[in-house]
Coordinates of C-alpha atoms and ligand atoms in Angstrom, one line a residue:
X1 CA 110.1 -19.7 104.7
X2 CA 106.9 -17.7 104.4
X3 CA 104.4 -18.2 101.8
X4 CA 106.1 -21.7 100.0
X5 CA 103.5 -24.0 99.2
X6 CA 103.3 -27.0 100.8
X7 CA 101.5 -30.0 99.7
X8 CA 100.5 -32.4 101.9
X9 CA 103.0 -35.2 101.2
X10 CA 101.9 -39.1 102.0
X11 CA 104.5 -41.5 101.2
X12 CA 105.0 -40.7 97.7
X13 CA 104.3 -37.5 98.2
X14 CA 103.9 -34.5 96.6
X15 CA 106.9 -33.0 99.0
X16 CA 107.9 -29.4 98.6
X17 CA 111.4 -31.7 97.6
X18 CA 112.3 -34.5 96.7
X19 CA 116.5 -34.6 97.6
X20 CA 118.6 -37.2 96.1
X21 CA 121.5 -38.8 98.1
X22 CA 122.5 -38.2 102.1
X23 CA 126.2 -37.0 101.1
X24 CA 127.5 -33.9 101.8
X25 CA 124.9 -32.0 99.1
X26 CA 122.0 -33.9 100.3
X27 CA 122.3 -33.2 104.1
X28 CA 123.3 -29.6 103.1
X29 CA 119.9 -29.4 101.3
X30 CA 117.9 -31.2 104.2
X31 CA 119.1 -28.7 107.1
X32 CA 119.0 -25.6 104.7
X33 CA 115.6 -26.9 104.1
X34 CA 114.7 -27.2 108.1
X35 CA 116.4 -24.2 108.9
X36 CA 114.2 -22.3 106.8
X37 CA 111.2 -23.8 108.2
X38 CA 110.3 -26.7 105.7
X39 CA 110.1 -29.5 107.0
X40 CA 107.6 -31.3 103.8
X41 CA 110.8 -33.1 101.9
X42 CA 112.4 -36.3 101.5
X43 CA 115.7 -37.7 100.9
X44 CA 115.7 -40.4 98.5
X45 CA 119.4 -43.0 99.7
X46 CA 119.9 -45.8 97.6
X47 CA 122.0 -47.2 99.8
X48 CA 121.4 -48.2 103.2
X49 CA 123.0 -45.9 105.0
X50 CA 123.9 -42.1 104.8
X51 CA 127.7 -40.5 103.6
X52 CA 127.5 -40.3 99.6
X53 CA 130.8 -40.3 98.7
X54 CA 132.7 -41.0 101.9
X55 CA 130.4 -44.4 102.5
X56 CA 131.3 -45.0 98.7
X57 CA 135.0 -44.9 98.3
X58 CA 136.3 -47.2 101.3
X59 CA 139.6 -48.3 99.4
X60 CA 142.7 -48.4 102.1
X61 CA 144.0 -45.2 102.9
X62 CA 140.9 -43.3 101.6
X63 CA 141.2 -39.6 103.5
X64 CA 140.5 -36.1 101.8
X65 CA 143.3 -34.0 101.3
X66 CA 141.5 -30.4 101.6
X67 CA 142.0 -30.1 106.5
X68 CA 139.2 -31.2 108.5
X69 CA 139.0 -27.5 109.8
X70 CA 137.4 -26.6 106.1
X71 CA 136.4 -29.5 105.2
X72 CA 133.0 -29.6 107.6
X73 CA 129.5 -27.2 107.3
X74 CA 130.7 -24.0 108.4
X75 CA 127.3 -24.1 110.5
X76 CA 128.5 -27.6 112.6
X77 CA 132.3 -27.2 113.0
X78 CA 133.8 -30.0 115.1
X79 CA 136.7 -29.2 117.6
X80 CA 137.2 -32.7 118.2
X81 CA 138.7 -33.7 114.5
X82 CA 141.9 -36.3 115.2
X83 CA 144.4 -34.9 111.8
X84 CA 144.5 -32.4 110.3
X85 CA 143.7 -34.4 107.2
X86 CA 140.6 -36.6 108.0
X87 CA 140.3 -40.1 107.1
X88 CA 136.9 -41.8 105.4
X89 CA 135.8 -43.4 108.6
X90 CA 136.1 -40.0 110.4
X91 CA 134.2 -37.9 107.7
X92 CA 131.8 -40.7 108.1
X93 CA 131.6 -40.6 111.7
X94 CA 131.0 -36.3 111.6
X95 CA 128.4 -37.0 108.7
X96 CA 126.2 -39.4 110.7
X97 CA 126.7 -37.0 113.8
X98 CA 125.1 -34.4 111.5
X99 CA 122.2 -36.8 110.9
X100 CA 121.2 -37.1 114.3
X101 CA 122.4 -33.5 115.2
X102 CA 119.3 -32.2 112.6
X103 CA 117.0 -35.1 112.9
X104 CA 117.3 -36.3 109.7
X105 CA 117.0 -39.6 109.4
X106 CA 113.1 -39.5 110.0
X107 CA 113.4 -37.9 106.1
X108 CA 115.3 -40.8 104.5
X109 CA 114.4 -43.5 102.6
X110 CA 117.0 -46.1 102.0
X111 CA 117.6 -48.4 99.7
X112 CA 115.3 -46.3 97.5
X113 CA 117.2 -45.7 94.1
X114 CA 116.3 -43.1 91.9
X115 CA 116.0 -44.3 88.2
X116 CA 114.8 -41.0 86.7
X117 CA 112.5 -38.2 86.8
X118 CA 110.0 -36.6 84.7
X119 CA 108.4 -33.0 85.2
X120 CA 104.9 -32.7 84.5
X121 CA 103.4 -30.0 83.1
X122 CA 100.3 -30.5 84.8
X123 CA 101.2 -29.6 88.3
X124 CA 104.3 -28.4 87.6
X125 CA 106.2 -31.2 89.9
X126 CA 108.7 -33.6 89.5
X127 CA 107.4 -37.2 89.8
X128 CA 110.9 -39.3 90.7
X129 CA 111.0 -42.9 89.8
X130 CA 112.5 -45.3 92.4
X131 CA 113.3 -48.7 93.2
X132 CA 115.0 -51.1 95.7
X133 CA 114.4 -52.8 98.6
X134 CA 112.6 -49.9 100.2
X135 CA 111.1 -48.6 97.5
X136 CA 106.9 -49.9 95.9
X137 CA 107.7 -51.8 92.5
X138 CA 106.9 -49.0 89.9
X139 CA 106.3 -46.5 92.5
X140 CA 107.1 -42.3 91.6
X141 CA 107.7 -40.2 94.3
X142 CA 106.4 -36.8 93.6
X143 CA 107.7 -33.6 95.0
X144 CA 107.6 -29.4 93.8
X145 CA 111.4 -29.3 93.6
X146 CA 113.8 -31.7 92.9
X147 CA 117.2 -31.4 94.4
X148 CA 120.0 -33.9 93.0
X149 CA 122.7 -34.5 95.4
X150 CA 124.4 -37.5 93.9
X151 CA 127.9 -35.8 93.5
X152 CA 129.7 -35.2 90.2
X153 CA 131.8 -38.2 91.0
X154 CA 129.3 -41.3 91.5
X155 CA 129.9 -43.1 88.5
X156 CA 132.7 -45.6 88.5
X157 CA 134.9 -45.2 85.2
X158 CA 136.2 -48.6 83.8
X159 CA 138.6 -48.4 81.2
X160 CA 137.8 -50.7 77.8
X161 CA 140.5 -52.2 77.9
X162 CA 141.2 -54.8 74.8
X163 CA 140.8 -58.1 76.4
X164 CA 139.5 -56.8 79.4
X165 CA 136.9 -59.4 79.9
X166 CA 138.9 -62.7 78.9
X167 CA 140.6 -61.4 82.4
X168 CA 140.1 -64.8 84.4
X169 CA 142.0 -63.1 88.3
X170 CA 139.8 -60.5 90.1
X171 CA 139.2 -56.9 89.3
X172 CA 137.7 -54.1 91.4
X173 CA 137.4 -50.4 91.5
X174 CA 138.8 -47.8 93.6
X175 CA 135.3 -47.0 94.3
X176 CA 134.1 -50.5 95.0
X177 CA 136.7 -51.6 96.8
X178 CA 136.3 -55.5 97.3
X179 CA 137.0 -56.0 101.1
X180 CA 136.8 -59.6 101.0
X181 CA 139.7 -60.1 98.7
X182 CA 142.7 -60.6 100.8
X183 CA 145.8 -59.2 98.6
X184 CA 148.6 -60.4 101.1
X185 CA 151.2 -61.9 98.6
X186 CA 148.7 -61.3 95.7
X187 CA 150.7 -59.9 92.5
X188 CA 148.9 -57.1 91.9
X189 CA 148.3 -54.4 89.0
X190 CA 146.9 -50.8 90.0
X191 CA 145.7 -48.9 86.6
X192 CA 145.6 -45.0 87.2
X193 CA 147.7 -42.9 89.2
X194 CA 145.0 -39.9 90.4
X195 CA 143.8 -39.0 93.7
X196 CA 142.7 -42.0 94.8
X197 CA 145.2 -44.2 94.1
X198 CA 148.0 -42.5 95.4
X199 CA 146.4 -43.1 98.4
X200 CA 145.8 -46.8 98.2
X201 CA 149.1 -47.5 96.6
X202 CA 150.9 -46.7 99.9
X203 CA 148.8 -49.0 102.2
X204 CA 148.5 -52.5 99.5
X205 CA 152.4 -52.2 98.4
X206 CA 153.3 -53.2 101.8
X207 CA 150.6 -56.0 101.9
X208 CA 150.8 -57.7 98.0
X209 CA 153.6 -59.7 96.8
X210 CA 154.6 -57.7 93.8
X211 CA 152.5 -54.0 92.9
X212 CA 152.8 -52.8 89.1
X213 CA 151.7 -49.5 88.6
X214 CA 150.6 -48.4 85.2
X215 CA 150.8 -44.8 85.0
X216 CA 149.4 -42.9 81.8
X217 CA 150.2 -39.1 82.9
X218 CA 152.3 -38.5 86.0
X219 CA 150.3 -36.0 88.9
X220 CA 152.2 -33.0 90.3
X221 CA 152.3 -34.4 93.9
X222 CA 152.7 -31.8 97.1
X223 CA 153.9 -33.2 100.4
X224 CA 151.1 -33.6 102.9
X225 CA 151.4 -31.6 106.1
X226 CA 149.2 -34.3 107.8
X227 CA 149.8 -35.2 111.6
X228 CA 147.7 -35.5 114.7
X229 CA 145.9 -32.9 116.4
X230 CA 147.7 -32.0 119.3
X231 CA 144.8 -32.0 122.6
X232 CA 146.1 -28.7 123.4
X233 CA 144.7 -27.4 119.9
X234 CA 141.6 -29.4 120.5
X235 CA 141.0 -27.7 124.0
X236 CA 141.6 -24.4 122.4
X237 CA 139.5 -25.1 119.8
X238 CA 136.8 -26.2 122.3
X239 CA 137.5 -23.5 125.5
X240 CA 138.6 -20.7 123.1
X241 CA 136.3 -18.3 120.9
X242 CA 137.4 -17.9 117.4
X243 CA 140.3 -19.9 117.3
X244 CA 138.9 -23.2 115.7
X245 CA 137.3 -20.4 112.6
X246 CA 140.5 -18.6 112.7
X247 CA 142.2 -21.8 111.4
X248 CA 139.6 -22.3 109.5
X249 CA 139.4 -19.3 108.1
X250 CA 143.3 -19.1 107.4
X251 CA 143.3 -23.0 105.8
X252 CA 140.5 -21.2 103.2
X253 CA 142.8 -18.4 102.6
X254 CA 145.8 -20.4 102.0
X255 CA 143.7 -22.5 99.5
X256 CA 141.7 -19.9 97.5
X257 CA 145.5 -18.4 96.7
X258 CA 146.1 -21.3 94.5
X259 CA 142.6 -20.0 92.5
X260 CA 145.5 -16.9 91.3
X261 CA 147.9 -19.6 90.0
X262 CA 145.1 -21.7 87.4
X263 CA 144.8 -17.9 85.6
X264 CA 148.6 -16.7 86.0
X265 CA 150.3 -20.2 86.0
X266 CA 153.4 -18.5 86.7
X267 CA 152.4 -17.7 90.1
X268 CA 152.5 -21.7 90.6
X269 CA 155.9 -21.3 90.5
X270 CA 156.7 -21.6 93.7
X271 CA 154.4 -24.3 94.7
X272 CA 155.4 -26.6 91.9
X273 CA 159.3 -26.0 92.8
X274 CA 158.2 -27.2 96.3
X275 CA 156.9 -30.5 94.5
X276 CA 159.5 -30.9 92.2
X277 CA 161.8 -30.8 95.4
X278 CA 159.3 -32.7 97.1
X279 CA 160.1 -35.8 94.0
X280 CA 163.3 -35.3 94.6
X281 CA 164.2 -35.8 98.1
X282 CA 161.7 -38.8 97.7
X283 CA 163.1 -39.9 95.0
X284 CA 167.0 -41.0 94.5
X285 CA 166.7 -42.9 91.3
X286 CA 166.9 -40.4 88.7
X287 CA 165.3 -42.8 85.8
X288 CA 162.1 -43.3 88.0
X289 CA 162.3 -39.4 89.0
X290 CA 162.0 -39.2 85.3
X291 CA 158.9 -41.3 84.8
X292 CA 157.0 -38.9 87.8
X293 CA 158.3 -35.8 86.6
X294 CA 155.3 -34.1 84.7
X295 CA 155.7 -32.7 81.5
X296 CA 152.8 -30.4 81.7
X297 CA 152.0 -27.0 83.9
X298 CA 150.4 -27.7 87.6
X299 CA 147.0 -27.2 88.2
X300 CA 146.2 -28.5 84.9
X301 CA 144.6 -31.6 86.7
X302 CA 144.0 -31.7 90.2
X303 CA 146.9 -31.2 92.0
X304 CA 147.5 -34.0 94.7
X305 CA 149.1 -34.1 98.3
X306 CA 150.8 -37.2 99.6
X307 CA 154.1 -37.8 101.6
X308 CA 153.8 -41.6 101.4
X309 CA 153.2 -42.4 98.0
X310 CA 156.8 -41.4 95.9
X311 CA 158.2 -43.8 99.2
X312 CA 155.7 -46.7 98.1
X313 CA 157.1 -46.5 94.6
X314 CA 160.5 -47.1 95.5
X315 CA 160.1 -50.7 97.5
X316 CA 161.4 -53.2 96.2
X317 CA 158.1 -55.1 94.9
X318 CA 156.8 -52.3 93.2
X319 CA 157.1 -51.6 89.4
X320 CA 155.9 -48.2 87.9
X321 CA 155.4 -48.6 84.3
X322 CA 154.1 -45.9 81.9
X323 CA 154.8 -47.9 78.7
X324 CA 150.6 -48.2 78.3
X325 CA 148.2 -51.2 78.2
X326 CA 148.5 -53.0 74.8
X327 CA 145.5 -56.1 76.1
X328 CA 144.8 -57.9 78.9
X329 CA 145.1 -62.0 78.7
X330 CA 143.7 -64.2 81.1
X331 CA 146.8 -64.1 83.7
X332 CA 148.4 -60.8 82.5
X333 CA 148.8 -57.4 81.3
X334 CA 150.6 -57.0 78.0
X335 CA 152.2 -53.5 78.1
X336 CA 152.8 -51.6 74.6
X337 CA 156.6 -52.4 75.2
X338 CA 155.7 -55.6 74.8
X339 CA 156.6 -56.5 78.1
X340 CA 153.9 -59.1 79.7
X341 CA 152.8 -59.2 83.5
X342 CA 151.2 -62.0 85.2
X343 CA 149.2 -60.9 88.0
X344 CA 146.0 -61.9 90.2
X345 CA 144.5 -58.8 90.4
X346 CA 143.9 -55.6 88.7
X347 CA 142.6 -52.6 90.8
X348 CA 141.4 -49.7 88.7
X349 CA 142.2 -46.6 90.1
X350 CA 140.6 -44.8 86.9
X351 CA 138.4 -42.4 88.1
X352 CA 134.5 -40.9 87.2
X353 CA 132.5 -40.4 84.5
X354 CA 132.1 -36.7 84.6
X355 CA 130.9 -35.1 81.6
X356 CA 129.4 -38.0 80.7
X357 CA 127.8 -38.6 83.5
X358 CA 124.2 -37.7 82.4
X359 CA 124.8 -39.9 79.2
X360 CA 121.7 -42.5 80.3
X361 CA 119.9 -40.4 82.6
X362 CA 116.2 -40.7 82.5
X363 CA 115.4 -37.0 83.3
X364 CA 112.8 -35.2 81.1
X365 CA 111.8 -31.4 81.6
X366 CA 109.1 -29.1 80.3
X367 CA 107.4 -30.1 77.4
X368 CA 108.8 -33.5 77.1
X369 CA 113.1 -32.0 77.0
X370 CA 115.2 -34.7 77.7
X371 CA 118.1 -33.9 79.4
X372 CA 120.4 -35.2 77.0
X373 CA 118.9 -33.2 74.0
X374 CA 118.9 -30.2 76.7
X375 CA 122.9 -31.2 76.7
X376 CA 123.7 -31.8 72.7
X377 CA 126.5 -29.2 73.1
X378 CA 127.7 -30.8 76.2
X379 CA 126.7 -30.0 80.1
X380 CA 125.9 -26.7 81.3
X381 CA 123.8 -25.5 84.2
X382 CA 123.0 -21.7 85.6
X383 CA 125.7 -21.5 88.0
X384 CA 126.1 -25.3 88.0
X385 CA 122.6 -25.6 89.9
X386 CA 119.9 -24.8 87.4
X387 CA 118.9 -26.0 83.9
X388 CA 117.0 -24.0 81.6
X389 CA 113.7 -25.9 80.3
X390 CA 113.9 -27.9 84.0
X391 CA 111.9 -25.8 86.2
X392 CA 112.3 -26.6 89.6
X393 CA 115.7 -28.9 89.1
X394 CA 118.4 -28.2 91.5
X395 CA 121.4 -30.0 90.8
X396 CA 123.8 -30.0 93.9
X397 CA 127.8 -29.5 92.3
X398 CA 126.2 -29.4 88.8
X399 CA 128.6 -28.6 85.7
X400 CA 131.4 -25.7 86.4
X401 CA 130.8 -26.1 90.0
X402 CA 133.7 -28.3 91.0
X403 CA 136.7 -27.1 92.6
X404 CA 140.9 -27.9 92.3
X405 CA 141.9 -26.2 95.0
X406 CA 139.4 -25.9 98.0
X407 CA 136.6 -27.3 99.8
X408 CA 133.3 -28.8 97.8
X409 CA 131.6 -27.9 101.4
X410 CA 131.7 -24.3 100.8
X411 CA 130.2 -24.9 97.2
X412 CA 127.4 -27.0 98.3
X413 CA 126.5 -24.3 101.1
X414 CA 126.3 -21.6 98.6
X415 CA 124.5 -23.9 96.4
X416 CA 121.3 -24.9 99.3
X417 CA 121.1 -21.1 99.8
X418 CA 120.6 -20.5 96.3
X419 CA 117.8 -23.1 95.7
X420 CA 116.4 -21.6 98.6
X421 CA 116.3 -18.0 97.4
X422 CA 115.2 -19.9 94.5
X423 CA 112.1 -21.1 96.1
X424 CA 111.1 -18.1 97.8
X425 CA 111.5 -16.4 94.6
X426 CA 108.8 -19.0 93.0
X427 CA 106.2 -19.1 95.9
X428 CA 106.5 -14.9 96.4
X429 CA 105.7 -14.6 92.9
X430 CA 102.7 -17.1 93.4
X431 CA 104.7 -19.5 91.2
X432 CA 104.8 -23.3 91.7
X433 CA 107.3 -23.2 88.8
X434 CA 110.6 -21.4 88.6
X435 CA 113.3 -21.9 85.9
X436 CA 116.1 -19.9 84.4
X437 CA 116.1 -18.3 81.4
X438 CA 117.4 -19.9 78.2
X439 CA 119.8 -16.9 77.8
X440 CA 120.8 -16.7 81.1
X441 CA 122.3 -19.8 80.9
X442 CA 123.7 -19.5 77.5
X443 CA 125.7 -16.1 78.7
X444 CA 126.8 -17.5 81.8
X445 CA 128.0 -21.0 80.0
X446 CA 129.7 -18.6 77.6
X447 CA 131.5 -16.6 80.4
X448 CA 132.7 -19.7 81.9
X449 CA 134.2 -20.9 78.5
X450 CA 135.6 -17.2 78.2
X451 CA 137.2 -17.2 81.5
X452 CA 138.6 -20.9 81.1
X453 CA 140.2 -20.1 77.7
X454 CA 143.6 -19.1 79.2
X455 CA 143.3 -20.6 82.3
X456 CA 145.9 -23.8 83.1
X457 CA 143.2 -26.5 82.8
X458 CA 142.8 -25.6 79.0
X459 CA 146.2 -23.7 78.2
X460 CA 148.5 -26.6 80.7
X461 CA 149.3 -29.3 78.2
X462 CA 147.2 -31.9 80.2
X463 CA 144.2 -33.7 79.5
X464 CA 142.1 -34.2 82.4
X465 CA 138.1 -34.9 83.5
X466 CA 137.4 -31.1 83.5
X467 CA 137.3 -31.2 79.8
X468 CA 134.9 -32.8 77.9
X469 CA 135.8 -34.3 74.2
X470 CA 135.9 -30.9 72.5
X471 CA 138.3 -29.5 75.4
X472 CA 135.4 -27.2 76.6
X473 CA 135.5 -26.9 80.6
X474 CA 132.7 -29.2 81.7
X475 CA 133.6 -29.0 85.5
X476 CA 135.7 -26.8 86.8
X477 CA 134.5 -23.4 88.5
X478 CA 137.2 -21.1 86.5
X479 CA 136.8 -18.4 89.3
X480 CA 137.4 -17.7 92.6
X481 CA 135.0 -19.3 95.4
X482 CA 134.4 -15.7 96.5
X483 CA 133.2 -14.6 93.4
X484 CA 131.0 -18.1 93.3
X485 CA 129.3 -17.0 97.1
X486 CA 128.5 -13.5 95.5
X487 CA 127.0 -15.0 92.6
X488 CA 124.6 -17.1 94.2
X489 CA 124.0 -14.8 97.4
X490 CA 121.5 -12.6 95.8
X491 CA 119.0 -14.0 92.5
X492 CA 118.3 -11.5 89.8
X493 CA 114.6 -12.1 89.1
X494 CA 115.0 -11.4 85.3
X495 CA 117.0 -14.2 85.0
X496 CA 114.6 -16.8 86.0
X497 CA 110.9 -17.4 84.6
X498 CA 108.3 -17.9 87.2
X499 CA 105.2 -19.3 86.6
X500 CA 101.8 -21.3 87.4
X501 CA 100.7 -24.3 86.3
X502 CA 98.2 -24.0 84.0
Ligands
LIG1 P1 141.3 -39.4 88.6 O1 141.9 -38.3 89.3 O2 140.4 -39.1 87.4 O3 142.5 -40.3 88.1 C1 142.3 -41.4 87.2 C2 143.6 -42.0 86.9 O4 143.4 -43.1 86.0 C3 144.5 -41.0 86.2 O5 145.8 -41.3 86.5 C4 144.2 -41.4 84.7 O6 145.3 -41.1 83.8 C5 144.1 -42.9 84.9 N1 143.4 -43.5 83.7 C6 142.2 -43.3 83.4 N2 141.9 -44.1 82.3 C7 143.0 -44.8 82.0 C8 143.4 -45.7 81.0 N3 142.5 -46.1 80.1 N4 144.6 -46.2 81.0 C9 145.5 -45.8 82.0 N5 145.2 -44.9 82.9 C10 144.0 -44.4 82.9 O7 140.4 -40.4 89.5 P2 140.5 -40.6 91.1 O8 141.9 -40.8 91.5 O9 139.5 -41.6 91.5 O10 140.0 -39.2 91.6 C11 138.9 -38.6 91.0 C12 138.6 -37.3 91.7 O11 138.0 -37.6 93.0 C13 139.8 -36.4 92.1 O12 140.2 -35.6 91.0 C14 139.3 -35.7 93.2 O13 138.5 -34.6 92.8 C15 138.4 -36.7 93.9 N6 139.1 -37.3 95.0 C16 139.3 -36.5 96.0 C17 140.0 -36.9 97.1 C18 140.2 -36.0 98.2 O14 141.0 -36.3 99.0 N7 139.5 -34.9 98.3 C19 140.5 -38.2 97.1 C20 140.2 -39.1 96.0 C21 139.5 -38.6 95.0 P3 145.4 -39.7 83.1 O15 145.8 -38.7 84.1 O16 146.3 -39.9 82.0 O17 144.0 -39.4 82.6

């Protein structure tokens, strides 16, 4: 990229950018980055090894239900994937091959956690706080730019649960899955019945000695056209132009037409007859078709695939109950029924902190702005990437960015070529600080309220990790992804403020 300044970095830096995290977002940013020429930034990993979220969550059965086809940088497709639904260790596998593929790990420093950041004024940069293993006690990394590519969804949510700590068995989290706890036999309690759980419920029922499920809101579940793919679509994919993106392209298609439904949920229709079909075919015992029949209008929460799960639910050790958690004793749950369940274990499958993710951030902007005074009236980014009175923060599926219906990927590559527009926009101008404009954000945030008022998430009957405590949409991108890739394909320059430090 022509004309970007470039200070000399040392260890600490000053980088042109500092990137947090080697997930999808962070590797997205680092080959955007090279691609364009820069090659002055590092990648800050607190763990040690790359993947972000698919190194995080290694829970049995952990795969991503958007296809392998889409769900891959539209830049490195692989023709080798072996489902059409990929597992964790595979996404794992195509993430490290992107590593080497761009030469990246020379940029990363593992085991190097961020703890905050702070802009200064000064030089306009960001000076990033780290620690670890691999990191100087008390040592700031300082770069121009600070790119955060942590995820929306780092942040393990733990219910407080009354009693919850007299607990004497073992508890873990989806997301921290505790490998070395052997559950064969175990009698077992899973709290949560999202995403993630529905995938791990399949794979321990068959292991534990008795499973009991306590679900709070019942997920609209669509079978999952998962198999194996076939070696005559891999060699086509491989020998033939344009039939690997013609699927892909197709799967995208096929997804975005769900975007239609969360405006006009009568268009959902037909997809949630399919699911209620899809419970009932699974499903012969019509008081436990009942308790998974939702009472509130799909696409209100993320709508889930899974042909494995209803199955799981109706074996004979496992017990779905949805009569709520009065306390946990030392041995047991203690439903609101009254009903009490001894068990050894209690696997919460309870999600993120989302909109409160940022609660005990230590990021501070111009003029001293904390982050969470920035965010009184709750989150809110410019296009879910930049924050107004944070010059020269990026954050990587920021507020509103987050999808229900398709592929994060094509998010976070819109997203790196809008930080880079960003930064040529800054250095063009001379700048070494770019931020957007107070109102800019403040009319956007109010368009995304506006187009979310009668959209399913708010209008469905459902609470769900979109919303924040007032009900205002926190997370969700309440358009289509097409309209997203316009809005962040070309950068009006009277929306941002560029300047010099003084
Ligand atoms: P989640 O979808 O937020 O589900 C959390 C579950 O825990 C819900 O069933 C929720 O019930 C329940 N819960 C929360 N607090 C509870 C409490 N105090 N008592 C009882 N139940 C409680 O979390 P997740 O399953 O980890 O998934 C999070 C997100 O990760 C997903 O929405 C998705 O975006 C992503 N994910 C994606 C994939 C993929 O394949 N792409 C796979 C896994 C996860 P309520 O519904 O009543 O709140």
């Amino acid at each position: 990229m022509a004309g970007v300044v470039t200070p000399a970095a040392g260890p600490g830096g000053p980088y042109t950018v500092v990137i947090v995290g080697t997930g999808f977002s962070g590797l997205g940013m680092a080959i955007g980055l090279k691609k364009s020429g820069m090659h002055d930034f590092v990648i800050l990993e607190k763990a040690a090894e790359v993947g972000g979220t698919w190194r995080e969550n290694t829970y049995p059965g952990c795969a991503c239900d958007i296809m392998s086809l889409l769900y891959s940088f539209s830049f490195e497709p692989k023709s080798d994937w072996s489902r059409m639904f990929p597992k964790q260790a595979e996404l794992l596998e195509y993430i490290k091959h992107v590593v080497d593929k761009y030469d990246l790990a020379q940029h990363i420093r593992f085991e190097t956690e961020v703890t905050g950041a702070e802009y200064d004024d000064a030089t306009d940069t960001w000076g990033v706080t780290v620690a670890g293993e691999g990191a100087e006690p008390g040592e700031v990394v300082r770069g121009r730019a600070l790119a955060a590519g942590m995820g929306p969804l780092h942040r393990p949510s733990v219910p407080d649960l009354k009693g919850l700590s007299s607990f004497r068995g073992t508890t873990f989290h989806s997301a921290e899955w505790d490998h070395d706890y052997d559950l064969t036999g175990k009698r077992v309690a899973v709290i949560g019945t999202g995403a993630s759980a529905i995938q791990f419920v399949p794979q321990i029922a068959k292991k534990v000695g008795s499973l009991t499920l306590f679900q709070r809101t019942p997920p609209w579940i669509m079978p999952k056209p998962d198999r194996r793919v076939t070696a005559v679509e891999r060699t086509l994919f491989r020998r033939v132009p344009g039939v690997q993106r013609g699927y892909r392209n197709g799967i995208y298609l096929l997804q975005e037409s769900f975007v239609l439904g969360f405006k006009n949920p009568g268009l959902l229709k037909a997809a949630s007859g399919i699911a209620q079909w899809h419970l009932r075919r699974q499903i012969p015992d019509p008081d436990l078709r009942r308790k998974l029949t939702p009472d509130y209008t799909m696409g209100c929460k993320r709508t889930l695939v899974s042909s494995d799960y209803y199955p799981a639910l109706t074996r004979p050790n496992v017990e779905l109950t949805t009569a709520g958690i009065a306390e946990i004793r030392e041995n047991s749950i203690v439903a609101r029924d009254g009903t009490e369940y001894e068990v050894d274990a209690i696997i919460f499958g309870t999600g993120f902190h989302v909109t409160d993710a940022f609660a005990d951030a230590h990021i501070v902007g111009r003029r001293g702005l904390r982050i969470q005074d920035a965010w009184r009236d709750g989150i809110k980014a410019h296009l879910g990437v930049s924050v107004a009175g944070f010059p020269n923060l990026f954050l990587l599926l920021g507020p509103n960015s987050g999808l229900g219906h398709n592929s994060m990927i094509f998010m976070i590559e819109a997203q790196v070529r809008y930080v880079l527009r960003c930064l040529e926009m800054m250095t063009s101008g001379g700048g070494s600080r770019i931020a957007v404009r107070d109102s800019v954000q403040d009319r956007f945030n109010a368009w995304v309220q506006a187009k979310s008022e009668g959209a399913v998430w708010v209008k469905g009957g459902c609470d769900s990790w979109y919303l924040d405590e007032n009900g205002a949409n926190r997370a969700a991108w309440p358009a289509s992804t097409v309209n997203y890739w316009l809005r962040t394909r070309r950068l009006s320059p009277g929306d941002f403020e560029v300047g010099a430090a003084r």
